[in-house]
PDB file of C-alpha atoms in Angstrom:
ATOM      1  CA  MET T  79     -15.410  -4.496-124.972  1.00  0.00           C
ATOM      2  CA  SER T  80     -19.045  -3.824-127.521  1.00  0.00           C
ATOM      3  CA  GLU T  81     -19.353  -0.447-128.414  1.00  0.00           C
ATOM      4  CA  GLU T  82     -22.585  -0.180-125.572  1.00  0.00           C
ATOM      5  CA  GLU T  83     -19.715  -1.403-122.308  1.00  0.00           C
ATOM      6  CA  LYS T  84     -17.652   1.463-123.638  1.00  0.00           C
ATOM      7  CA  GLY T  85     -19.856   3.861-123.587  1.00  0.00           C
ATOM      8  CA  VAL T  86     -20.907   3.284-120.412  1.00  0.00           C
ATOM      9  CA  HIS T  87     -17.722   2.901-118.560  1.00  0.00           C
ATOM     10  CA  LEU T  88     -17.030   6.403-120.106  1.00  0.00           C
ATOM     11  CA  SER T  89     -20.264   8.239-119.247  1.00  0.00           C
ATOM     12  CA  LYS T  90     -19.667   6.758-115.955  1.00  0.00           C
ATOM     13  CA  TYR T  91     -15.913   7.991-115.331  1.00  0.00           C
ATOM     14  CA  ILE T  92     -17.037  11.362-116.789  1.00  0.00           C
ATOM     15  CA  ARG T  93     -19.746  11.680-114.301  1.00  0.00           C
ATOM     16  CA  GLU T  94     -17.290  10.875-111.501  1.00  0.00           C
ATOM     17  CA  ARG T  95     -14.731  13.491-112.394  1.00  0.00           C
ATOM     18  CA  LEU T  96     -17.024  16.384-112.863  1.00  0.00           C
ATOM     19  CA  LYS T  97     -18.631  15.205-109.086  1.00  0.00           C
ATOM     20  CA  SER T  98     -14.644  14.693-107.752  1.00  0.00           C
ATOM     21  CA  THR T  99     -12.637  17.399-109.140  1.00  0.00           C
ATOM     22  CA  TRP T 100     -14.701  20.419-110.938  1.00  0.00           C
ATOM     23  CA  ASN T 101     -17.826  20.164-108.659  1.00  0.00           C
ATOM     24  CA  ALA T 102     -16.097  18.731-105.627  1.00  0.00           C
ATOM     25  CA  PRO T 103     -17.602  20.206-102.553  1.00  0.00           C
ATOM     26  CA  ARG T 104     -14.851  22.851-101.007  1.00  0.00           C
ATOM     27  CA  GLY T 105     -15.560  23.447 -97.474  1.00  0.00           C
ATOM     28  CA  ARG T 106     -17.143  26.000 -95.486  1.00  0.00           C
ATOM     29  CA  TRP T 107     -16.038  28.299 -98.724  1.00  0.00           C
ATOM     30  CA  LEU T 108     -19.047  28.999-101.215  1.00  0.00           C
ATOM     31  CA  HIS T 109     -17.649  27.855-104.876  1.00  0.00           C
ATOM     32  CA  GLU T 110     -18.961  28.785-108.479  1.00  0.00           C
ATOM     33  CA  ARG T 111     -19.667  24.813-109.569  1.00  0.00           C
ATOM     34  CA  VAL T 112     -19.307  24.242-113.457  1.00  0.00           C
ATOM     35  CA  ARG T 113     -22.842  24.520-115.355  1.00  0.00           C
ATOM     36  CA  ILE T 114     -23.073  21.784-117.928  1.00  0.00           C
ATOM     37  CA  ASN T 115     -25.715  22.351-120.931  1.00  0.00           C
ATOM     38  CA  ALA T 116     -25.880  19.894-123.234  1.00  0.00           C
ATOM     39  CA  VAL T 117     -27.388  20.281-127.223  1.00  0.00           C
ATOM     40  CA  GLY T 118     -28.463  16.753-128.823  1.00  0.00           C
ATOM     41  CA  PHE T 119     -28.630  15.718-132.168  1.00  0.00           C
ATOM     42  CA  TYR T 120     -30.354  13.386-133.629  1.00  0.00           C
ATOM     43  CA  PHE T 121     -28.831   9.680-132.790  1.00  0.00           C
ATOM     44  CA  ASP T 122     -29.697   6.432-133.537  1.00  0.00           C
ATOM     45  CA  SER T 123     -28.952   5.224-130.049  1.00  0.00           C
ATOM     46  CA  PRO T 124     -31.129   6.630-126.998  1.00  0.00           C
ATOM     47  CA  ASP T 125     -28.556   6.494-124.607  1.00  0.00           C
ATOM     48  CA  VAL T 126     -26.919   9.011-125.972  1.00  0.00           C
ATOM     49  CA  GLY T 127     -29.409  11.370-124.975  1.00  0.00           C
ATOM     50  CA  ALA T 128     -30.134  10.075-121.880  1.00  0.00           C
ATOM     51  CA  PHE T 129     -26.179  10.672-120.873  1.00  0.00           C
ATOM     52  CA  LEU T 130     -26.634  13.691-122.118  1.00  0.00           C
ATOM     53  CA  TRP T 131     -29.882  15.116-120.238  1.00  0.00           C
ATOM     54  CA  THR T 132     -27.966  13.572-117.132  1.00  0.00           C
ATOM     55  CA  LEU T 133     -24.931  14.705-117.186  1.00  0.00           C
ATOM     56  CA  ALA T 134     -26.815  18.757-117.629  1.00  0.00           C
ATOM     57  CA  ARG T 135     -29.046  17.688-114.870  1.00  0.00           C
ATOM     58  CA  ASP T 136     -26.603  16.618-112.523  1.00  0.00           C
ATOM     59  CA  ASN T 137     -24.352  20.314-113.183  1.00  0.00           C
ATOM     60  CA  ASP T 138     -27.093  22.434-112.673  1.00  0.00           C
ATOM     61  CA  GLY T 139     -27.833  23.063-116.726  1.00  0.00           C
ATOM     62  CA  GLY T 140     -30.214  22.408-119.565  1.00  0.00           C
ATOM     63  CA  PHE T 141     -30.428  19.802-122.555  1.00  0.00           C
ATOM     64  CA  VAL T 142     -31.852  20.177-125.264  1.00  0.00           C
ATOM     65  CA  GLY T 143     -32.379  16.967-127.742  1.00  0.00           C
ATOM     66  CA  LEU T 144     -33.599  16.931-131.404  1.00  0.00           C
ATOM     67  CA  SER T 145     -35.606  14.088-131.774  1.00  0.00           C
ATOM     68  CA  LYS T 146     -35.538  13.698-135.848  1.00  0.00           C
ATOM     69  CA  PRO T 147     -32.687  14.434-138.388  1.00  0.00           C
TER      70      PRO T 147
END
């Protein structure tokens, strides 16, 4: 499996795990969701920033990324 394929599978696993455990609906009772904020430092791959942005967005957080080293 290539590094890119590993990254796709890992990011999917993390997002699904958060959705099914930490931030899973808990019936009629209100509960606090886990909020995820992310800071992305410069990476050669734009996929890393996209993953962090999606992770933060899906979990009521924010993302700040640096575009240059």
